[in-house]
Coordinates of C-alpha atoms in Angstrom, one line a residue:
X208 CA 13.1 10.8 23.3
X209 CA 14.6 8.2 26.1
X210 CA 11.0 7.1 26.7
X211 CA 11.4 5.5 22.9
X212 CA 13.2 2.8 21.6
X213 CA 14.8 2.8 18.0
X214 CA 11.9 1.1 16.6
X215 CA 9.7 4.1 17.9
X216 CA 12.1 6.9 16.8
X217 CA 11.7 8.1 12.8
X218 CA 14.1 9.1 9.7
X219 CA 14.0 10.2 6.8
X220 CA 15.2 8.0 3.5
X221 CA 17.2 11.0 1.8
X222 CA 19.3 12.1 5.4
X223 CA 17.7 14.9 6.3
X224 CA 15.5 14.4 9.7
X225 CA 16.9 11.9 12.4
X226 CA 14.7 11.2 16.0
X227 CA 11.2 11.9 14.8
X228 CA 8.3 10.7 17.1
X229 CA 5.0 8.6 15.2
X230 CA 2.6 11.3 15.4
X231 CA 5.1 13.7 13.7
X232 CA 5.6 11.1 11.0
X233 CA 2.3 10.8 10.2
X234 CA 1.4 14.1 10.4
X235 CA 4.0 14.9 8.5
X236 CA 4.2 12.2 6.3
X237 CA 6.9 13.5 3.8
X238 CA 9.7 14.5 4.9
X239 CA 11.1 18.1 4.7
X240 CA 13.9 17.0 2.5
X241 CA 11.3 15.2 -0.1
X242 CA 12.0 12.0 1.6
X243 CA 10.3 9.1 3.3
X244 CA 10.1 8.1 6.8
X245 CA 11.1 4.2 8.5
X246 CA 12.3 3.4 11.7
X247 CA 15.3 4.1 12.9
X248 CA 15.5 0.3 13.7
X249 CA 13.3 -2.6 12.8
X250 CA 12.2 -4.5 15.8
X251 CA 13.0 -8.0 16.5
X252 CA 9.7 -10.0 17.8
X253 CA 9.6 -10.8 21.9
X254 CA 10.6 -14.1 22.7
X255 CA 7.8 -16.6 22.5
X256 CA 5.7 -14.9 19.7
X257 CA 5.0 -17.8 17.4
X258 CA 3.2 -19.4 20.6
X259 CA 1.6 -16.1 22.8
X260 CA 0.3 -14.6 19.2
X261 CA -0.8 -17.6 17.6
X262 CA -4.7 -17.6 18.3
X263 CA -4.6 -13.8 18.6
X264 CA -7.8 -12.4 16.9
X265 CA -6.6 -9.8 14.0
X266 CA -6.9 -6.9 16.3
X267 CA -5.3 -8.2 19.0
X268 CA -2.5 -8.8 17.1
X269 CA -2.5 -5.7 15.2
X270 CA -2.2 -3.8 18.8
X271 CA 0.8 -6.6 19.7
X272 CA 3.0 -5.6 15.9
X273 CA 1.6 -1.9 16.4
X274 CA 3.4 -1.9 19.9
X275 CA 6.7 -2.2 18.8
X276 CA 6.6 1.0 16.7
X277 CA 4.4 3.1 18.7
X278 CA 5.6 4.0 21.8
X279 CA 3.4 4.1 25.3
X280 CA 3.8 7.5 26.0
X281 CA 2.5 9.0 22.7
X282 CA -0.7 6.4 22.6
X283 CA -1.2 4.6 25.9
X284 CA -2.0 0.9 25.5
X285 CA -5.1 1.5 26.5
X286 CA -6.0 4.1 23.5
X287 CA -4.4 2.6 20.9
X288 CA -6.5 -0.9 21.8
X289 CA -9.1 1.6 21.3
X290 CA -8.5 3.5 17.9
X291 CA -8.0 -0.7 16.5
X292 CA -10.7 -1.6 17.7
X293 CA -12.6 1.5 16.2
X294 CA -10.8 0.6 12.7
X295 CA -11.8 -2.5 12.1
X296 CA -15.3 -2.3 13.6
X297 CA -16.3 -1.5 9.9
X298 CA -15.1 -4.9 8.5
X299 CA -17.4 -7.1 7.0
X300 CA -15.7 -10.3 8.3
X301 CA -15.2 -11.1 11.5
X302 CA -11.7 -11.8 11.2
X303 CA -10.8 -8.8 9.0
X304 CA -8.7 -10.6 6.8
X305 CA -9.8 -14.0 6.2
X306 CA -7.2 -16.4 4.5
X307 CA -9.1 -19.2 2.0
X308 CA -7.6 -22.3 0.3
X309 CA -7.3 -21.6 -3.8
X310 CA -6.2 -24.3 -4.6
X311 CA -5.6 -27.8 -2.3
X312 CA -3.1 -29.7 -4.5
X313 CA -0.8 -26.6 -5.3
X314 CA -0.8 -25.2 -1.5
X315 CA -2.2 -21.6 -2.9
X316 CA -4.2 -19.5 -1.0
X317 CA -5.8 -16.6 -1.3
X318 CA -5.8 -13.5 1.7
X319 CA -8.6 -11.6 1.1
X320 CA -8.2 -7.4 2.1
X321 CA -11.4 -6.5 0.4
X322 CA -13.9 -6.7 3.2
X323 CA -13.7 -3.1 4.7
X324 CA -16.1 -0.6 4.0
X325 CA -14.6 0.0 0.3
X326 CA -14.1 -3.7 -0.7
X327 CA -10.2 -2.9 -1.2
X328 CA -6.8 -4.0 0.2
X329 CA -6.2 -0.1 1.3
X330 CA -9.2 -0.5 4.1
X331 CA -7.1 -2.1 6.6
X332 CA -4.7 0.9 6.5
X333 CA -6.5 4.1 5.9
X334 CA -9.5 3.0 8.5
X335 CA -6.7 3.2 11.0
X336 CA -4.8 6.2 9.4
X337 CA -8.0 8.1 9.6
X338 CA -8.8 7.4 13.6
X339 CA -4.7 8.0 14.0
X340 CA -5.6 11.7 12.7
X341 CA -8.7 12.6 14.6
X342 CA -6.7 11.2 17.5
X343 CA -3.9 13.6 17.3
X344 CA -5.8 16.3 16.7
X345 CA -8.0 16.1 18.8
X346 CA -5.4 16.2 21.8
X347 CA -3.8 19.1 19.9
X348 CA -6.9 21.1 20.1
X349 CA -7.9 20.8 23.6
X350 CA -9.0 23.9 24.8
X351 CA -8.8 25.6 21.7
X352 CA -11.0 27.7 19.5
X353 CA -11.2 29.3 16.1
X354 CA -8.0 29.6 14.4
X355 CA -5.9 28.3 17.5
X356 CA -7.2 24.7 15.9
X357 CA -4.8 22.8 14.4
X358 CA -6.7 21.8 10.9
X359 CA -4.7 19.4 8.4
X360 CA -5.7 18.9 4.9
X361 CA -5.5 15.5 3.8
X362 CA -3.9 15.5 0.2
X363 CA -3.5 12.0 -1.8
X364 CA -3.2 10.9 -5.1
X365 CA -5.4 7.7 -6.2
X366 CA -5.1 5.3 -9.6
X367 CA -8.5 3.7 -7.9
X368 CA -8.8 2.3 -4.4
X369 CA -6.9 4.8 -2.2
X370 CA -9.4 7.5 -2.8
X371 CA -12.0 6.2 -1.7
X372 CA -10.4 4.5 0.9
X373 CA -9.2 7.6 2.0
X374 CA -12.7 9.6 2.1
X375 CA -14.5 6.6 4.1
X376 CA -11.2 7.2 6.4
X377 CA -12.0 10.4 6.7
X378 CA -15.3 11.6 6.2
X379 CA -16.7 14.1 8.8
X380 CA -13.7 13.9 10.7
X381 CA -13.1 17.2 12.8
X382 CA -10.8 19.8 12.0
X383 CA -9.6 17.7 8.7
X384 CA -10.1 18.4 5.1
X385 CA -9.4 15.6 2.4
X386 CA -8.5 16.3 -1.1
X387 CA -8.1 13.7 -3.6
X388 CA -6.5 14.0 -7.0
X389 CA -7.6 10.7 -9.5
X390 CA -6.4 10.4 -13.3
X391 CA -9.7 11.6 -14.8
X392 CA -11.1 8.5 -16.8
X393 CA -8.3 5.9 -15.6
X394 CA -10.2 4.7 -12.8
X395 CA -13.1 2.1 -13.2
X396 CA -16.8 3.7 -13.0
X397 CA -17.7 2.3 -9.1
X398 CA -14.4 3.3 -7.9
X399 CA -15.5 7.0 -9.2
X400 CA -18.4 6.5 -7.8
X401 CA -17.5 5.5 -4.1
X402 CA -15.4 8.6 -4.5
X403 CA -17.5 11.2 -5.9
X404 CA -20.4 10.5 -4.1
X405 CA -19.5 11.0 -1.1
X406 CA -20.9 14.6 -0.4
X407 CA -19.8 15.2 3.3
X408 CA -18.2 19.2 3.3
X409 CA -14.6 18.2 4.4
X410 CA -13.8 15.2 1.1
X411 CA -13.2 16.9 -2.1
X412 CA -12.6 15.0 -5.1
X413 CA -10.7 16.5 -8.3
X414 CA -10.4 14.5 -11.5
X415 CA -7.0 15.3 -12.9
X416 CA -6.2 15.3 -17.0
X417 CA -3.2 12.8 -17.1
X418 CA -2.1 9.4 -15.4
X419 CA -1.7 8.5 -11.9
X420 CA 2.0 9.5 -12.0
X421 CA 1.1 13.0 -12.5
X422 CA -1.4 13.3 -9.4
X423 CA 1.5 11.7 -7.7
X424 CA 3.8 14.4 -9.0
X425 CA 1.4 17.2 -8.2
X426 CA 1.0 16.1 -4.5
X427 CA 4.5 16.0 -4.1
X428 CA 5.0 19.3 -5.5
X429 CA 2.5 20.4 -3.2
X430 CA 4.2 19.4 -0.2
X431 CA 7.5 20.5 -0.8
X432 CA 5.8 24.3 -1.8
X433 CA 7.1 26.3 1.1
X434 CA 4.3 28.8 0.0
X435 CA 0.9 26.7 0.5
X436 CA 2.8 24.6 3.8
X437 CA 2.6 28.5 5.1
X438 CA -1.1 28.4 5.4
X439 CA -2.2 24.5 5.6
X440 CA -1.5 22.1 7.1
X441 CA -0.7 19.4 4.7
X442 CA -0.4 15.8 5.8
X443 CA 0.0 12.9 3.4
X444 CA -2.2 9.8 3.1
X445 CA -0.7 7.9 0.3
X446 CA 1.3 4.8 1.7
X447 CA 4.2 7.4 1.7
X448 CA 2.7 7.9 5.1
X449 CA 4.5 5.3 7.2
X450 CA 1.3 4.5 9.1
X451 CA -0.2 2.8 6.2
X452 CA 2.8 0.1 5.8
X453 CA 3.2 -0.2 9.5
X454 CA -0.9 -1.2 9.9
X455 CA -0.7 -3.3 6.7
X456 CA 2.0 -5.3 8.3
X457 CA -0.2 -6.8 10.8
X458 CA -1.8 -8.9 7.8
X459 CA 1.1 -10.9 7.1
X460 CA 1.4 -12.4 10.7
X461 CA -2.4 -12.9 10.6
X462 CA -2.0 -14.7 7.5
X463 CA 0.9 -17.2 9.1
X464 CA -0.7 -18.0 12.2
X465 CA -3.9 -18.6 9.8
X466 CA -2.5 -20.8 7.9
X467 CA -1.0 -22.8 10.8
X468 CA -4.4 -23.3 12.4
X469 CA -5.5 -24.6 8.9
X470 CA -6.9 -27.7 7.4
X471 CA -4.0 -28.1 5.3
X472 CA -1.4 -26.6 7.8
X473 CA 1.8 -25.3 7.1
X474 CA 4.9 -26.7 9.1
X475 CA 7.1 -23.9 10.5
X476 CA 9.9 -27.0 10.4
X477 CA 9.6 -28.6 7.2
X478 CA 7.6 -26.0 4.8
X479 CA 8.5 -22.6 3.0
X480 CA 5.9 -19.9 2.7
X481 CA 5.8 -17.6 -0.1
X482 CA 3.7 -14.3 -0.6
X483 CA 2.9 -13.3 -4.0
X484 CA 1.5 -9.4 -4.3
X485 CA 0.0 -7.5 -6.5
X486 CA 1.7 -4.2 -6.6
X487 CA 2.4 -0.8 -8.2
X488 CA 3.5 1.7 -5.6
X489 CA 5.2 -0.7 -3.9
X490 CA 3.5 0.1 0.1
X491 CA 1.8 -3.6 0.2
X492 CA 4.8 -6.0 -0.4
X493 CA 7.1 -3.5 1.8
X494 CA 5.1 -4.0 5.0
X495 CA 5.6 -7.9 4.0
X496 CA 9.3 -7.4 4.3
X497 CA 9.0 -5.4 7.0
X498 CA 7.4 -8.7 8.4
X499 CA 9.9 -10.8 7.3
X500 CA 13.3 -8.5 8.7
X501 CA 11.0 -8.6 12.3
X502 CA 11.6 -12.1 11.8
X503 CA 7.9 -13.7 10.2
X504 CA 9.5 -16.7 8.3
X505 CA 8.5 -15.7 4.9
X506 CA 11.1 -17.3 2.7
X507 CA 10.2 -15.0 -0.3
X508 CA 8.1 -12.5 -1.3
X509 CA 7.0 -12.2 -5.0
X510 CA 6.5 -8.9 -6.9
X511 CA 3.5 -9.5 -9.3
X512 CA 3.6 -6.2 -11.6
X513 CA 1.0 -5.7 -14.7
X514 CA 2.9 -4.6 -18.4
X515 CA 3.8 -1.1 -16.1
X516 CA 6.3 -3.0 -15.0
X517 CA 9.2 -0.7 -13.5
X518 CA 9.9 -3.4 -10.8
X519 CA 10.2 -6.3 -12.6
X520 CA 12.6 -5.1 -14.9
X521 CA 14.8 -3.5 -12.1
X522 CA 14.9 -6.9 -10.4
X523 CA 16.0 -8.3 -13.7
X524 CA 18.5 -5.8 -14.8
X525 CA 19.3 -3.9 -12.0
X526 CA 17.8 -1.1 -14.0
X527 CA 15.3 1.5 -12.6
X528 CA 13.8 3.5 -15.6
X529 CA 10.7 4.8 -16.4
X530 CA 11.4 3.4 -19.7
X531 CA 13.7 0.6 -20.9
X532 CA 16.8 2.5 -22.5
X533 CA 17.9 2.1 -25.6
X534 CA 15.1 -0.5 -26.6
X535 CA 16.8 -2.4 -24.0
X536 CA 14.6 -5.7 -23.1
X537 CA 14.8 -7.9 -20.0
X538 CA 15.8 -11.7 -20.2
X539 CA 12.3 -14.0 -20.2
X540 CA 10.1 -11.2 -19.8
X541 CA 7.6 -9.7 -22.6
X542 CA 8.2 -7.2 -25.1
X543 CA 8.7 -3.3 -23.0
X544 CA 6.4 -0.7 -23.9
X545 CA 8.1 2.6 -25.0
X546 CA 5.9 5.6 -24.3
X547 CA 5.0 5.9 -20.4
X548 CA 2.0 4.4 -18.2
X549 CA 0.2 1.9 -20.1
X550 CA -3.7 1.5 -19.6
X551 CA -4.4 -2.2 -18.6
X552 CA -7.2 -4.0 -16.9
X553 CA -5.7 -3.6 -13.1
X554 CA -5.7 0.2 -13.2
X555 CA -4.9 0.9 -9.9
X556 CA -1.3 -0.9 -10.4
X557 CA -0.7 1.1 -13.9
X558 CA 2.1 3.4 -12.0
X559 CA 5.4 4.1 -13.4
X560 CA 7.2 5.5 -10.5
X561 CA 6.8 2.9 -7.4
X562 CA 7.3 5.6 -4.2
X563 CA 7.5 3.4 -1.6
X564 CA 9.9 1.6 -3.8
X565 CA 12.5 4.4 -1.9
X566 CA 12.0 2.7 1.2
X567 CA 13.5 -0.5 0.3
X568 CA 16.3 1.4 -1.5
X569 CA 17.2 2.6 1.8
X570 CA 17.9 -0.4 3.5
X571 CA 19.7 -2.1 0.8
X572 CA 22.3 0.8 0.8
X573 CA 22.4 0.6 4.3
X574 CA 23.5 -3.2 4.3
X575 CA 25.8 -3.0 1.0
X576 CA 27.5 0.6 1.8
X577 CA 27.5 0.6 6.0
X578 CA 29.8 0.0 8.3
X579 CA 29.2 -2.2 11.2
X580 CA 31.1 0.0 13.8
X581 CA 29.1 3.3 13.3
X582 CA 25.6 3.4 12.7
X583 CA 24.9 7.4 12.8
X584 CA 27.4 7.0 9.9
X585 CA 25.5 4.2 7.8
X586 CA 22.5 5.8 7.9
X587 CA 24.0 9.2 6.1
X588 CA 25.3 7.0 3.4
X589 CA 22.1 5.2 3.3
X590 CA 20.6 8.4 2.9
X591 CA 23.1 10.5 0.2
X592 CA 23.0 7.1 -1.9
X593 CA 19.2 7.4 -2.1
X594 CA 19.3 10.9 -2.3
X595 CA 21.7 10.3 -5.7
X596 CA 19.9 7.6 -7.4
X597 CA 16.3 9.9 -7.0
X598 CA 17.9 12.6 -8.2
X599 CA 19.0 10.2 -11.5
X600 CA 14.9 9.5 -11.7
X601 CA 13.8 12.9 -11.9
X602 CA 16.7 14.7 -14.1
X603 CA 17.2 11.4 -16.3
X604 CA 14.5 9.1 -15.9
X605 CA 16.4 6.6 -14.4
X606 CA 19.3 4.8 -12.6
X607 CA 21.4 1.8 -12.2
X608 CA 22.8 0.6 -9.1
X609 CA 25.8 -1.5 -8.6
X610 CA 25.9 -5.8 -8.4
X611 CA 25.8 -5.8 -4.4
X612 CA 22.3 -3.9 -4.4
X613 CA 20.7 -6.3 -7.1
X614 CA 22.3 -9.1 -5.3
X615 CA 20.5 -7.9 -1.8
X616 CA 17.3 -6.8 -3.6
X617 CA 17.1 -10.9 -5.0
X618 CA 18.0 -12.4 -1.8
X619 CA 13.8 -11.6 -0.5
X620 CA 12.4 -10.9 -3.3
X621 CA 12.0 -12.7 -7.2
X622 CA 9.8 -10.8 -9.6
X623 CA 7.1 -11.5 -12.2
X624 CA 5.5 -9.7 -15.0
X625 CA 1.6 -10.0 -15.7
X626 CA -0.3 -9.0 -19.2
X627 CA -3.6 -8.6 -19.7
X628 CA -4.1 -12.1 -21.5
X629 CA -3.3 -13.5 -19.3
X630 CA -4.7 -12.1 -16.5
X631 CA -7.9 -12.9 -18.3
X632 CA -7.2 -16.2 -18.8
X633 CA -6.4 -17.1 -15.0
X634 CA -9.8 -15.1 -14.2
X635 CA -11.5 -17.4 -16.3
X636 CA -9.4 -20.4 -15.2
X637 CA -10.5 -20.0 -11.1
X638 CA -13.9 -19.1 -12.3
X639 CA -14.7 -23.0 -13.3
X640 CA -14.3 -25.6 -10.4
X641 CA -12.1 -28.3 -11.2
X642 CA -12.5 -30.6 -7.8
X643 CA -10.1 -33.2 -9.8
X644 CA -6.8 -30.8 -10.1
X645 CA -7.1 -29.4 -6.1
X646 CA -10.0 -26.8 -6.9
X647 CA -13.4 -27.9 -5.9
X648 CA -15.2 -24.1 -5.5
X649 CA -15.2 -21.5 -8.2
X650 CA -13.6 -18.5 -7.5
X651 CA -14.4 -14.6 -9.1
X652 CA -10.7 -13.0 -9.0
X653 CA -10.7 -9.3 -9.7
X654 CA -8.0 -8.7 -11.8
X655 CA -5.6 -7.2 -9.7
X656 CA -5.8 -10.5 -7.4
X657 CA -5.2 -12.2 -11.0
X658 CA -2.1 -10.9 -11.9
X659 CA -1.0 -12.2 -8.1
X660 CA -2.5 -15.7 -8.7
X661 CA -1.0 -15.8 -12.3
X662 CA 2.4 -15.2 -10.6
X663 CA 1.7 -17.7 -7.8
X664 CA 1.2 -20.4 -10.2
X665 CA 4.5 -19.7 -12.0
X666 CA 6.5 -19.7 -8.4
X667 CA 4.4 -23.0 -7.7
X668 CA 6.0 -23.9 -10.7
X669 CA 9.2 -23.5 -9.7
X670 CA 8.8 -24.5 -5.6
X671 CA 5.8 -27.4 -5.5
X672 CA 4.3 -28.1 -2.9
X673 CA 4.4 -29.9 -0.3
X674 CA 7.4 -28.2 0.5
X675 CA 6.2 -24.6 -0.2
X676 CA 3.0 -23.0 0.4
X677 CA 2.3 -19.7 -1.1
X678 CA -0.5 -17.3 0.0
X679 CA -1.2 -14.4 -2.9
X680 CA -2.8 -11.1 -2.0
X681 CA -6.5 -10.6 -3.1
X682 CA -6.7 -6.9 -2.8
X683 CA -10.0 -5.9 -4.1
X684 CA -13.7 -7.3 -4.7
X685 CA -14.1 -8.1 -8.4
X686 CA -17.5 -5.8 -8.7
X687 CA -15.3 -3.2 -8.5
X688 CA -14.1 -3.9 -11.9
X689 CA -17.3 -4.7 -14.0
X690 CA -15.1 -4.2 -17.2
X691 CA -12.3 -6.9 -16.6
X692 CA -14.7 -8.7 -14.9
X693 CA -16.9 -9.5 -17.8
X694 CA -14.6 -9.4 -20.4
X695 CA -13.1 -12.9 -18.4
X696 CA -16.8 -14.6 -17.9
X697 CA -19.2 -13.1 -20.0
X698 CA -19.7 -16.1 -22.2
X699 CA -19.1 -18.5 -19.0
X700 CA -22.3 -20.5 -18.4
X701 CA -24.4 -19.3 -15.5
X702 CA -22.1 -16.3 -15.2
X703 CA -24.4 -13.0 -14.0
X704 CA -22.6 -9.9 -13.0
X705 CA -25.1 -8.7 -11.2
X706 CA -24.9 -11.9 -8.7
X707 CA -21.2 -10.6 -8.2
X708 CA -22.2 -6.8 -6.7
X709 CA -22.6 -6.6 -3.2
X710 CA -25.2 -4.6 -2.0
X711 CA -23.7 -1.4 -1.1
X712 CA -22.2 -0.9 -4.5
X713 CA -25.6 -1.3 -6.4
X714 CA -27.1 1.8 -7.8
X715 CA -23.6 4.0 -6.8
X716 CA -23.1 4.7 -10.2
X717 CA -26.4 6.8 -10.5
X718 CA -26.1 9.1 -7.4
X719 CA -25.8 12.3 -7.1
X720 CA -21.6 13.2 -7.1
X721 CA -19.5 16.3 -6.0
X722 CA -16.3 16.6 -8.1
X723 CA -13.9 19.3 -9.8
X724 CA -12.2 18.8 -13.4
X725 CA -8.7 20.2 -13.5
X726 CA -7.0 20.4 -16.7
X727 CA -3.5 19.4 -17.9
X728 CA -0.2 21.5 -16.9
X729 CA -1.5 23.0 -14.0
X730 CA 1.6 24.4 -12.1
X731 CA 2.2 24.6 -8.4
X732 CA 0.5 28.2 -8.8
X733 CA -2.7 27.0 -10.3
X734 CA -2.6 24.5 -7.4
X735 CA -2.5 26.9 -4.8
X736 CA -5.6 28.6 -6.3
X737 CA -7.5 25.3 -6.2
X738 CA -6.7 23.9 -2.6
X739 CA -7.3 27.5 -1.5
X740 CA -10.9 27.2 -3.4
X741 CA -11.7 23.9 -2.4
X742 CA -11.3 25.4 1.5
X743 CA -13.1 28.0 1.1
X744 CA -15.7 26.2 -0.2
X745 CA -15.7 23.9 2.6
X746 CA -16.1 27.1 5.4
X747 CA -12.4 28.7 5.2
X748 CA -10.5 26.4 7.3
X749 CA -7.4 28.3 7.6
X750 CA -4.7 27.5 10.0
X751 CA -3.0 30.1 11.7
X752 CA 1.0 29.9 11.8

């Protein structure tokens, strides 16, 4: 592909596919050898950026970051202008992600993700992901008919917000199908809802017995079965599709440029800036670092993790385990759990296996273990090193890397570990004004944003302002978690759910839904059966091969 330039040329984390072109990575996205795809190279940003982007309105700049992975010839500038433009038409907020002061006197703010048309984080990516499909395939199927078509069925696994997400993304789209697997009971009663009621005849939802991990597990067994990849077309839209980290990027340089243009502005000279996220598969923070190696000055970025906290304890230990082994515990952090995904009140980060977590893997084996002189080289010891240490997760349930990767993994990132307390208590805490101590407005966190805030105010802590700002990921409204929500404030004077719920979530909970049960232990067989059904169902969209 001479028309490309590294940044626009694709390969896979575990060695197997080199040269790939965007729309095969996100038609594809999983690898044929089970891993994930990045670019070949991460692009530096043009000379003059921090002055020719800086009053750039969000899409604008989305189609300026976008540009440097996506070359011209596959989406001329004038299309993918667009398919952004298209995406983020269905925001409620003029600037898409609007960045708000938390708190004065600490420098904290708060970016808010939750203003597309499902009031979560995973809007900004999948309203883009979903155009980037019908895009595609609709330039595949000119002048085609019947089983000529080129039909892809959508498969993702959601602990809450991707779903849905996902199915807005999606819904009515031509020639695709979208099937969703969610752990049946583990996700809160309006994300259900925004799932399951959606009744369109291409978005089927199936409510999986087991935890997020296994619908994880099952969609990944379902795309390396060579049987069912025979007859559909399967294409992924978790954030293991690389289009979702690349359009969540965009955020990050928004946030900047916002805060820049700020009453309480932050000095590119003479102040750090921090982002603090809220995260359990890891895609979120990743396209902050991705920011950061383009060359956003983001002096670190903080993992906030619930009590399923995989991440935090690797950054710790340098030990990546499903469980801690041997009762081992991690200095200054809380008591491990022993037995698998713990239930807490930010269900959609209660994951145990962090995918995109792979990613960053990747490039830390490719600093510690390369060679400066030969690239192809580096990359297919990148590549075998990840390939070993995910083969150590799935036959052990774990691995350890060396003092060099820890060291490079603590250089962006520090880590921080949230329990449900406490995420209460910082709920409660941002709910009453205090215009004395910096915090003049009273703020509803849902409690995913909580867990981020709680671990911004212990980095605040440790870097006070004025010489560090941090801004902390609010990823989702707080109507979607009723539970959490008035466990925190119930008893708070002049505190009335129902003044919380937007509009378009009242009265979701009582209409009429469209959804399958699947039972525990179902192998890659029983699988087969059901995406076949659910096709059917829909009209038997079959692809020919």
């Amino acid at each position: 592909m001479p028309s490309h330039t590294a940044s626009q040329r694709y390969l896979s984390t575990r060695g197997g596919s080199y040269g790939l072109s965007f729309e095969e990575v996100v038609l594809k996205g999983l690898a044929s050898d089970g891993g994930l795809f990045i670019p070949e190279e991460v692009p530096s940003l043009p000379s003059g950026w921090a002055t020719e982007w800086r009053d750039l309105e969000f899409t604008d700049l989305a189609f300026e970051v976008l540009s440097l992975y996506i070359s011209p010839d596959e989406i001329p500038p004038t299309d993918l202008r667009s398919l952004i433009q298209r995406s983020y038409g269905t925001f409620r907020s003029p600037d898409i992600t609007p960045l708000v002061t938390l708190d004065e006197k600490d420098g904290l703010h708060l970016l808010e993700l939750f203003h597309g048309p499902t009031f979560a984080f995973k809007d900004v990516a999948l309203q883009l992901l979903g155009n980037l499909f019908e895009y595609f395939l609709v330039r595949r199927n000119k002048g085609k008919t019947g089983t000529e078509r080129h039909h892809l069925m959508v498969i993702g696994a959601t602990s809450g917000d991707t779903g849905s997400a996902a199915i807005y993304g999606l819904r009515g789209k031509k020639d695709v199908s979208v099937l969703i697997l969610h752990p049946k009971g583990r996700v809160s009663p309006i994300q259900e809802a925004q799932m399951t009621t959606v009744l369109d005849s291409n978005v089927h939802n199936l409510a999986v017995e087991g935890t997020f991990d296994d619908c994880q597990d099952t969609v990944k067994a379902l795309f390396a079965d060579p049987i069912i990849n025979k007859t559909h077309n399967l294409a992924a839209v978790n954030s293991i599709n690389w289009a979702r980290i690349l359009a969540q990027t965009t955020y990050y340089f928004y946030a900047y440029f916002s805060l820049i243009r700020s009453a309480s502005p932050l000095s590119p000279d003479s102040s750090k800036l921090r982002f603090v996220v809220p995260t359990g598969n890891f895609g979120d923070i990743l396209a902050g670092y991705f920011a950061k190696r383009m060359g956003l000055p983001i002096e670190r970025l903080v993992i906030a993790t619930n009590e399923n906290d995989i991440l935090h304890r690797f950054w710790q230990s340098g030990h990546y385990e499903k469980k801690p082994a041997n009762g081992r515990d991690i200095v200054g952090g809380l008591p491990t759990h022993e037995a698998g995904v713990k239930e807490t009140l930010s269900p959609a980060m209660d994951i145990l296996v962090s995918s995109n977590f792979e990613r960053l893997l990747w490039f830390f084996a490719y600093q510690v273990y390369g060679t400066e002189t030969d690239t192809l080289k580096s990359r297919q010891i990148a590549g075998q090193n990840v390939q070993t240490w995910l083969s150590s997760l799935k036959t052990h349930g774990g691995f350890s890397v060396e003092p060099e990767i820890l060291a490079a993994a603590r250089i962006d990132f520090e880590s921080e570990r949230v329990s449900d307390p406490e995420t209460l208590a910082t709920i409660k805490q941002f709910y009453r004004p205090s215009p004395t101590q910096g915090r003049p407005l009273s703020y509803i966190l849902d409690p995913h944003t909580a867990v981020g805030v709680t671990a911004s105010l212990r980095s605040i802590a440790r870097n006070p302002p004025p010489g560090t700002h941090h801004i902390s990921l609010a990823t989702a409204h707080p109507a979607k978690f009723v539970g959490a929500v008035k466990s925190a404030l119930e008893k708070e004077e002049g505190f009335v759910f129902e003044k919380v719920l937007p509009p378009e979530l009242r009265g979701m909970e009582g209409r009429e839904r469209r959804v399958r049960d699947v039972g525990a232990g179902v192998g890659v067989e029983g699988w087969r059966q059901i995406v076949g059904e659910e096709v059917e169902g829909e009209g038997g969209k079959l692809i020919s091969t």
